[in-house]
Amino acid sequence: MHIRIPSIRSMLSSVSALTFIALSGCYTRFDPLTFKDDPQSTMMPMSDLALSTDEIYWPVIWITVAIFVLVQVLLTVAVVKFREKPGEPMPEQVHGNIKMELGWTLLPVVILVAIAFPTVTRIWEAQTAPEGEVFEIKVVGKQWWFAFEYPELGLVTANEVHLPAGRPVHLALHSGDVIHAFWIPRLGGKRDLMPGRINHIWLTADMPPDGQDSIRLEGQCAELCGDSHALMRMEAIVHTPESFDKWVAAQKQAAATPTEPLAAKGAETFLAAGCIACHSTDPSNAQAFLAPNLSHFGSRPRLAADRFENNAENLAAWLRNPQAVKPGATMPNLNLNDQQVDALVAYLHSLK
Ligand code: CUA
């Protein structure tokens, strides 16, 4: 038998093609030079829960890299050294080697047990409520947005979850329709949001980086849940204790009363066109899970479950035809005219 060794050129082109495919899956909204502050990286843990996974992740990665390199080196040596050469006789043919077979059976068993032990221990730890006081947040997934309720504070938010750093938090996870999954990679997870069942996450978020009073992290639904699953995103804002108190105080304020004429007209449209039937502008828990609460909508940097930047142009496009920008969105097309859209944009953006 004659083994053909691929040419260096074809090997290089295969390797670069594979590298390109692998890199195309990378997320690049962070500074590649400093490798800092990626809002949605599983490799930059920002909570005790995320860290517990990270501490298993890296040893497993290095073990598999070592195995991969070892296998590739042995394979290359075997292919090059033992290939058929003209004039050489057929080497001795052997069948079975008890020592080697025991070796390649037992070594993987040892490695798997070594990985399984900390993994299973940490799964158990992650499922256990911490002792002492815990800050409660109820999370409800809907097609295709997230509602958050803070029972102790009497507040609700949509698509933005605010957490106090350094305090144990309990996320009680539930769904209002189909199965979704809650996943903010830097805080850990992910866990399913299911109808008819409450799942749990306990975590303590780390302090924001030095000099910052809060940090915005990104997350998304991680369970295929319908047309706009890929657009079901959210942000987590981790605050220092002072910043969290400030946020709570601001959030408890009633929605602003518009003073500007166009915004005031928008407030009337909000009632007349029927927006109020689903959306509340009461920051307490009224209609928390029916549609996103809009009490302080103007202060949110993102729109439609982190789909767009919350600017006038994007908001107008969303109001004109929600399904066009988010397929299957449950928000109906109210056939608003241009004046109504302009007034609503002014009103909603006045709700700081
Ligand atoms: Cu909700 Cu995917």
Short mmCIF file of C-alpha atoms and ligand atoms in Angstrom, two decimals:
data_model
loop_
_atom_site.label_atom_id
_atom_site.label_comp_id
_atom_site.label_asym_id
_atom_site.label_seq_id
_atom_site.Cartn_x
_atom_site.Cartn_y
_atom_site.Cartn_z
CA MET A 1 0.00 0.00 0.00
CA HIS A 2 1.25 3.46 -0.79
CA ILE A 3 0.23 6.40 1.41
CA ARG A 4 0.14 9.74 -0.35
CA ILE A 5 1.31 12.60 1.81
CA PRO A 6 -0.54 15.82 0.94
CA SER A 7 1.62 18.63 -0.38
CA ILE A 8 2.58 21.45 1.98
CA ARG A 9 0.53 23.85 -0.15
CA SER A 10 -2.69 21.86 0.04
CA MET A 11 -2.18 21.34 3.79
CA LEU A 12 -1.69 25.08 4.31
CA SER A 13 -4.81 25.94 2.34
CA SER A 14 -6.87 23.41 4.34
CA VAL A 15 -5.56 24.82 7.61
CA SER A 16 -6.30 28.41 6.60
CA ALA A 17 -9.80 27.46 5.44
CA LEU A 18 -10.48 25.75 8.78
CA THR A 19 -9.06 28.73 10.69
CA PHE A 20 -11.28 31.08 8.72
CA ILE A 21 -14.37 28.99 9.48
CA ALA A 22 -13.46 28.83 13.19
CA LEU A 23 -12.82 32.58 13.39
CA SER A 24 -16.08 33.39 11.62
CA GLY A 25 -17.82 32.16 14.78
CA CYS A 26 -15.94 34.64 16.97
CA TYR A 27 -17.56 37.63 18.51
CA THR A 28 -15.62 40.84 18.04
CA ARG A 29 -17.31 43.64 19.91
CA PHE A 30 -14.36 43.97 22.22
CA ASP A 31 -10.92 45.46 21.86
CA PRO A 32 -8.75 42.61 20.48
CA LEU A 33 -5.58 44.37 21.64
CA THR A 34 -6.45 44.65 25.31
CA PHE A 35 -8.93 41.72 25.29
CA LYS A 36 -10.94 43.68 27.84
CA ASP A 37 -14.57 44.31 28.53
CA ASP A 38 -16.18 41.96 26.06
CA PRO A 39 -19.83 42.26 27.11
CA GLN A 40 -20.73 38.71 26.08
CA SER A 41 -17.84 36.33 26.60
CA THR A 42 -17.96 33.04 28.44
CA MET A 43 -14.23 33.41 29.02
CA MET A 44 -14.42 36.57 31.13
CA PRO A 45 -16.34 35.49 34.23
CA MET A 46 -17.91 38.22 36.35
CA SER A 47 -19.61 36.19 39.07
CA ASP A 48 -18.88 33.33 41.43
CA LEU A 49 -21.09 31.07 39.30
CA ALA A 50 -19.31 31.92 36.05
CA LEU A 51 -15.94 31.52 37.75
CA SER A 52 -16.82 28.04 39.01
CA THR A 53 -17.42 26.95 35.39
CA ASP A 54 -14.35 28.80 34.16
CA GLU A 55 -12.14 26.94 36.62
CA ILE A 56 -13.16 23.64 35.01
CA TYR A 57 -13.28 24.96 31.46
CA TRP A 58 -9.59 25.90 31.22
CA PRO A 59 -8.09 22.64 32.58
CA VAL A 60 -10.38 20.69 30.21
CA ILE A 61 -9.30 22.87 27.28
CA TRP A 62 -5.60 22.36 28.07
CA ILE A 63 -6.00 18.60 28.57
CA THR A 64 -7.75 18.29 25.19
CA VAL A 65 -5.18 20.52 23.49
CA ALA A 66 -2.39 18.32 24.89
CA ILE A 67 -4.14 15.14 23.68
CA PHE A 68 -4.73 16.69 20.25
CA VAL A 69 -1.11 17.74 19.87
CA LEU A 70 0.20 14.36 21.08
CA VAL A 71 -2.06 12.42 18.68
CA GLN A 72 -1.16 14.66 15.73
CA VAL A 73 2.57 14.37 16.43
CA LEU A 74 2.42 10.56 16.75
CA LEU A 75 0.31 10.34 13.61
CA THR A 76 2.70 12.51 11.60
CA VAL A 77 5.74 10.57 12.84
CA ALA A 78 4.05 7.26 11.95
CA VAL A 79 3.01 8.44 8.50
CA VAL A 80 6.41 9.88 7.62
CA LYS A 81 8.68 7.31 9.25
CA PHE A 82 6.83 4.14 8.35
CA ARG A 83 5.66 4.97 4.84
CA GLU A 84 6.47 2.49 2.10
CA LYS A 85 9.89 3.00 0.59
CA PRO A 86 11.04 1.40 -2.65
CA GLY A 87 13.11 -1.72 -2.11
CA GLU A 88 12.31 -2.13 1.60
CA PRO A 89 10.68 -5.34 2.75
CA MET A 90 7.26 -5.48 4.42
CA PRO A 91 7.79 -4.81 8.21
CA GLU A 92 6.81 -7.39 10.79
CA GLN A 93 2.99 -7.54 11.19
CA VAL A 94 1.72 -7.60 14.80
CA HIS A 95 -1.74 -8.16 16.27
CA GLY A 96 -2.63 -7.00 19.78
CA ASN A 97 -0.52 -5.54 22.53
CA ILE A 98 -1.95 -6.02 25.98
CA LYS A 99 0.10 -3.25 27.62
CA MET A 100 -0.82 -0.63 25.04
CA GLU A 101 -4.48 -1.63 25.07
CA LEU A 102 -4.63 -1.37 28.84
CA GLY A 103 -2.87 2.00 28.62
CA TRP A 104 -5.21 3.59 26.11
CA THR A 105 -8.25 2.30 28.00
CA LEU A 106 -7.18 3.24 31.51
CA LEU A 107 -5.64 6.63 30.78
CA PRO A 108 -8.89 8.08 29.31
CA VAL A 109 -10.81 6.62 32.29
CA VAL A 110 -8.48 8.45 34.68
CA ILE A 111 -8.82 11.70 32.71
CA LEU A 112 -12.63 11.44 32.53
CA VAL A 113 -12.92 10.77 36.27
CA ALA A 114 -10.59 13.69 36.98
CA ILE A 115 -12.87 15.96 34.90
CA ALA A 116 -16.15 14.49 36.16
CA PHE A 117 -15.40 14.90 39.85
CA PRO A 118 -15.14 18.73 39.99
CA THR A 119 -17.85 19.06 37.32
CA VAL A 120 -20.47 17.10 39.25
CA THR A 121 -19.49 18.76 42.54
CA ARG A 122 -19.94 22.19 41.04
CA ILE A 123 -23.27 21.31 39.42
CA TRP A 124 -24.50 20.37 42.89
CA GLU A 125 -23.07 23.54 44.41
CA ALA A 126 -24.70 25.69 41.72
CA GLN A 127 -28.10 24.13 42.51
CA THR A 128 -27.93 24.94 46.21
CA ALA A 129 -29.29 28.17 47.65
CA PRO A 130 -26.65 30.14 49.58
CA GLU A 131 -27.24 30.74 53.27
CA GLY A 132 -28.30 34.15 54.48
CA GLU A 133 -30.09 36.99 52.77
CA VAL A 134 -30.63 36.74 49.01
CA PHE A 135 -31.85 39.42 46.61
CA GLU A 136 -34.80 38.08 44.60
CA ILE A 137 -35.37 38.68 40.90
CA LYS A 138 -38.14 36.96 38.98
CA VAL A 139 -37.35 36.39 35.31
CA VAL A 140 -40.06 35.64 32.77
CA GLY A 141 -39.29 34.83 29.14
CA LYS A 142 -41.87 35.77 26.50
CA GLN A 143 -41.82 35.58 22.71
CA TRP A 144 -39.45 37.52 22.26
CA TRP A 145 -38.42 39.57 25.27
CA PHE A 146 -37.58 39.27 28.95
CA ALA A 147 -39.48 40.64 31.96
CA PHE A 148 -37.77 41.15 35.33
CA GLU A 149 -39.58 41.70 38.60
CA TYR A 150 -37.89 42.82 41.83
CA PRO A 151 -40.46 41.89 44.51
CA GLU A 152 -38.57 43.54 47.40
CA LEU A 153 -38.44 46.83 45.53
CA GLY A 154 -41.89 46.65 43.93
CA LEU A 155 -40.34 47.29 40.53
CA VAL A 156 -40.38 45.70 37.10
CA THR A 157 -38.12 46.18 34.08
CA ALA A 158 -38.04 44.75 30.59
CA ASN A 159 -35.02 43.47 28.69
CA GLU A 160 -32.64 45.02 31.24
CA VAL A 161 -31.87 43.23 34.47
CA HIS A 162 -30.14 45.30 37.16
CA LEU A 163 -28.06 43.53 39.79
CA PRO A 164 -26.26 44.78 42.89
CA ALA A 165 -22.61 43.64 42.86
CA GLY A 166 -21.35 41.72 45.88
CA ARG A 167 -24.81 40.57 47.00
CA PRO A 168 -26.11 37.03 46.50
CA VAL A 169 -28.92 37.13 43.92
CA HIS A 170 -31.60 34.53 43.29
CA LEU A 171 -33.03 34.47 39.79
CA ALA A 172 -36.34 32.61 39.73
CA LEU A 173 -36.79 31.60 36.09
CA HIS A 174 -40.13 31.04 34.43
CA SER A 175 -41.75 31.31 31.00
CA GLY A 176 -44.97 32.95 29.92
CA ASP A 177 -45.31 30.86 26.77
CA VAL A 178 -42.80 28.41 25.22
CA ILE A 179 -39.43 27.21 26.51
CA HIS A 180 -36.72 29.89 26.46
CA ALA A 181 -33.31 29.95 28.13
CA PHE A 182 -31.71 32.67 30.21
CA TRP A 183 -28.05 33.21 29.41
CA ILE A 184 -25.75 36.06 30.32
CA PRO A 185 -22.38 34.42 29.60
CA ARG A 186 -20.29 36.61 31.90
CA LEU A 187 -22.60 35.90 34.84
CA GLY A 188 -22.84 32.16 34.15
CA GLY A 189 -25.77 29.98 33.24
CA LYS A 190 -27.44 29.03 31.03
CA ARG A 191 -30.78 27.78 32.34
CA ASP A 192 -34.15 27.09 30.76
CA LEU A 193 -37.21 29.27 31.29
CA MET A 194 -40.10 26.82 31.28
CA PRO A 195 -43.86 27.09 31.48
CA GLY A 196 -45.25 25.35 34.58
CA ARG A 197 -41.93 25.18 36.39
CA ILE A 198 -39.55 27.52 38.23
CA ASN A 199 -35.82 27.05 37.63
CA HIS A 200 -33.17 28.74 39.73
CA ILE A 201 -29.85 30.52 39.42
CA TRP A 202 -27.95 31.78 42.44
CA LEU A 203 -24.98 34.03 41.87
CA THR A 204 -23.03 36.94 43.30
CA ALA A 205 -21.84 39.37 40.66
CA ASP A 206 -18.34 40.85 40.92
CA MET A 207 -17.80 44.60 41.33
CA PRO A 208 -17.63 46.61 38.10
CA PRO A 209 -14.06 47.37 36.93
CA ASP A 210 -12.16 50.06 38.86
CA GLY A 211 -13.55 53.53 38.44
CA GLN A 212 -16.86 52.37 36.94
CA ASP A 213 -20.07 52.52 38.93
CA SER A 214 -21.76 49.97 36.68
CA ILE A 215 -21.04 47.68 33.75
CA ARG A 216 -23.37 46.56 30.96
CA LEU A 217 -23.21 42.89 30.01
CA GLU A 218 -25.07 41.22 27.18
CA GLY A 219 -27.08 38.05 27.06
CA GLN A 220 -29.66 36.27 25.02
CA CYS A 221 -32.20 33.52 24.84
CA ALA A 222 -30.36 30.25 24.31
CA GLU A 223 -33.23 27.95 23.41
CA LEU A 224 -34.81 27.91 19.95
CA CYS A 225 -38.21 29.47 20.67
CA GLY A 226 -39.69 30.62 17.38
CA ASP A 227 -39.29 33.14 14.55
CA SER A 228 -37.36 35.79 16.46
CA HIS A 229 -35.37 33.57 18.81
CA ALA A 230 -32.13 35.07 17.50
CA LEU A 231 -33.45 38.56 18.28
CA MET A 232 -34.43 37.75 21.87
CA ARG A 233 -31.64 39.52 23.66
CA MET A 234 -31.17 41.36 26.94
CA GLU A 235 -28.68 43.36 28.95
CA ALA A 236 -27.53 42.87 32.53
CA ILE A 237 -26.32 45.93 34.37
CA VAL A 238 -24.16 45.18 37.39
CA HIS A 239 -24.01 48.13 39.81
CA THR A 240 -21.85 49.07 42.76
CA PRO A 241 -24.06 49.31 45.91
CA GLU A 242 -24.26 53.14 45.63
CA SER A 243 -25.07 53.03 41.94
CA PHE A 244 -27.73 50.37 42.59
CA ASP A 245 -29.43 52.53 45.24
CA LYS A 246 -29.39 55.45 42.82
CA TRP A 247 -30.92 53.31 40.08
CA VAL A 248 -33.65 52.05 42.45
CA ALA A 249 -34.51 55.61 43.50
CA ALA A 250 -34.71 56.76 39.86
CA GLN A 251 -36.73 53.71 38.86
CA LYS A 252 -39.27 54.27 41.64
CA GLN A 253 -40.11 57.68 40.24
CA ALA A 254 -43.42 57.70 38.40
CA ALA A 255 -43.16 58.00 34.62
CA ALA A 256 -42.43 61.58 33.59
CA THR A 257 -45.35 63.76 32.51
CA PRO A 258 -44.50 65.17 29.10
CA THR A 259 -44.17 68.94 28.95
CA GLU A 260 -43.27 69.39 25.30
CA PRO A 261 -46.40 69.66 23.04
CA LEU A 262 -45.44 66.84 20.64
CA ALA A 263 -44.67 64.48 23.54
CA ALA A 264 -47.95 65.46 25.22
CA LYS A 265 -49.75 64.58 21.99
CA GLY A 266 -47.87 61.26 22.04
CA ALA A 267 -49.17 60.57 25.54
CA GLU A 268 -52.72 60.97 24.18
CA THR A 269 -51.92 58.69 21.23
CA PHE A 270 -50.53 56.13 23.68
CA LEU A 271 -54.02 55.91 25.20
CA ALA A 272 -56.10 56.41 22.05
CA ALA A 273 -54.22 54.00 19.78
CA GLY A 274 -54.39 51.26 22.40
CA CYS A 275 -50.71 50.93 23.41
CA ILE A 276 -51.87 51.17 27.02
CA ALA A 277 -53.85 47.93 26.62
CA CYS A 278 -50.59 45.97 26.96
CA HIS A 279 -47.82 48.37 27.97
CA SER A 280 -47.76 49.91 31.42
CA THR A 281 -46.06 53.15 32.37
CA ASP A 282 -46.34 52.29 36.05
CA PRO A 283 -42.88 51.23 37.29
CA SER A 284 -44.42 48.89 39.91
CA ASN A 285 -45.56 45.46 38.87
CA ALA A 286 -48.75 46.31 36.97
CA GLN A 287 -49.00 44.21 33.79
CA ALA A 288 -45.39 43.17 34.31
CA PHE A 289 -45.51 40.16 32.08
CA LEU A 290 -47.98 41.19 29.40
CA ALA A 291 -45.69 43.52 27.45
CA PRO A 292 -42.50 45.44 28.27
CA ASN A 293 -42.99 48.06 30.97
CA LEU A 294 -42.25 51.49 29.48
CA SER A 295 -42.05 53.74 32.59
CA HIS A 296 -38.44 54.73 31.95
CA PHE A 297 -38.18 53.65 28.33
CA GLY A 298 -36.29 56.81 27.33
CA SER A 299 -33.40 55.86 29.60
CA ARG A 300 -32.86 52.48 27.93
CA PRO A 301 -30.07 52.54 25.35
CA ARG A 302 -31.47 49.58 23.41
CA LEU A 303 -34.82 48.86 21.83
CA ALA A 304 -36.96 45.77 21.09
CA ALA A 305 -35.07 43.34 23.38
CA ASP A 306 -31.62 44.69 22.58
CA ARG A 307 -32.35 44.53 18.85
CA PHE A 308 -31.50 48.15 17.98
CA GLU A 309 -30.08 51.31 19.39
CA ASN A 310 -32.96 53.24 20.97
CA ASN A 311 -32.98 56.26 18.66
CA ALA A 312 -35.86 58.11 16.98
CA GLU A 313 -35.37 56.46 13.60
CA ASN A 314 -35.34 52.88 14.92
CA LEU A 315 -38.23 53.49 17.28
CA ALA A 316 -40.31 54.97 14.45
CA ALA A 317 -39.57 51.94 12.24
CA TRP A 318 -40.57 49.62 15.08
CA LEU A 319 -43.85 51.47 15.76
CA ARG A 320 -44.76 51.56 12.06
CA ASN A 321 -44.40 47.84 11.56
CA PRO A 322 -43.08 45.67 14.40
CA GLN A 323 -43.18 42.46 12.37
CA ALA A 324 -40.99 43.96 9.66
CA VAL A 325 -38.11 44.42 12.09
CA LYS A 326 -38.83 41.48 14.36
CA PRO A 327 -40.60 38.64 12.57
CA GLY A 328 -43.47 37.17 14.54
CA ALA A 329 -43.41 39.91 17.20
CA THR A 330 -46.63 39.86 19.23
CA MET A 331 -46.86 43.64 19.15
CA PRO A 332 -49.53 44.31 16.52
CA ASN A 333 -49.17 46.70 13.63
CA LEU A 334 -51.52 49.50 14.71
CA ASN A 335 -51.38 51.19 11.29
CA LEU A 336 -50.22 54.42 12.86
CA ASN A 337 -49.88 57.45 10.62
CA ASP A 338 -46.71 59.57 10.48
CA GLN A 339 -48.03 62.20 12.93
CA GLN A 340 -48.96 59.51 15.45
CA VAL A 341 -45.56 57.83 15.09
CA ASP A 342 -43.68 61.12 15.56
CA ALA A 343 -45.75 62.00 18.62
CA LEU A 344 -45.27 58.53 20.15
CA VAL A 345 -41.51 58.68 19.57
CA ALA A 346 -41.36 62.09 21.33
CA TYR A 347 -43.48 60.79 24.20
CA LEU A 348 -41.65 57.49 24.70
CA HIS A 349 -38.25 59.17 24.59
CA SER A 350 -39.45 61.69 27.21
CA LEU A 351 -39.95 58.79 29.66
CA LYS A 352 -36.51 58.96 31.21
CU1 CUA B 1 -36.60 32.70 23.57
CU2 CUA B 1 -35.12 31.65 22.10
#
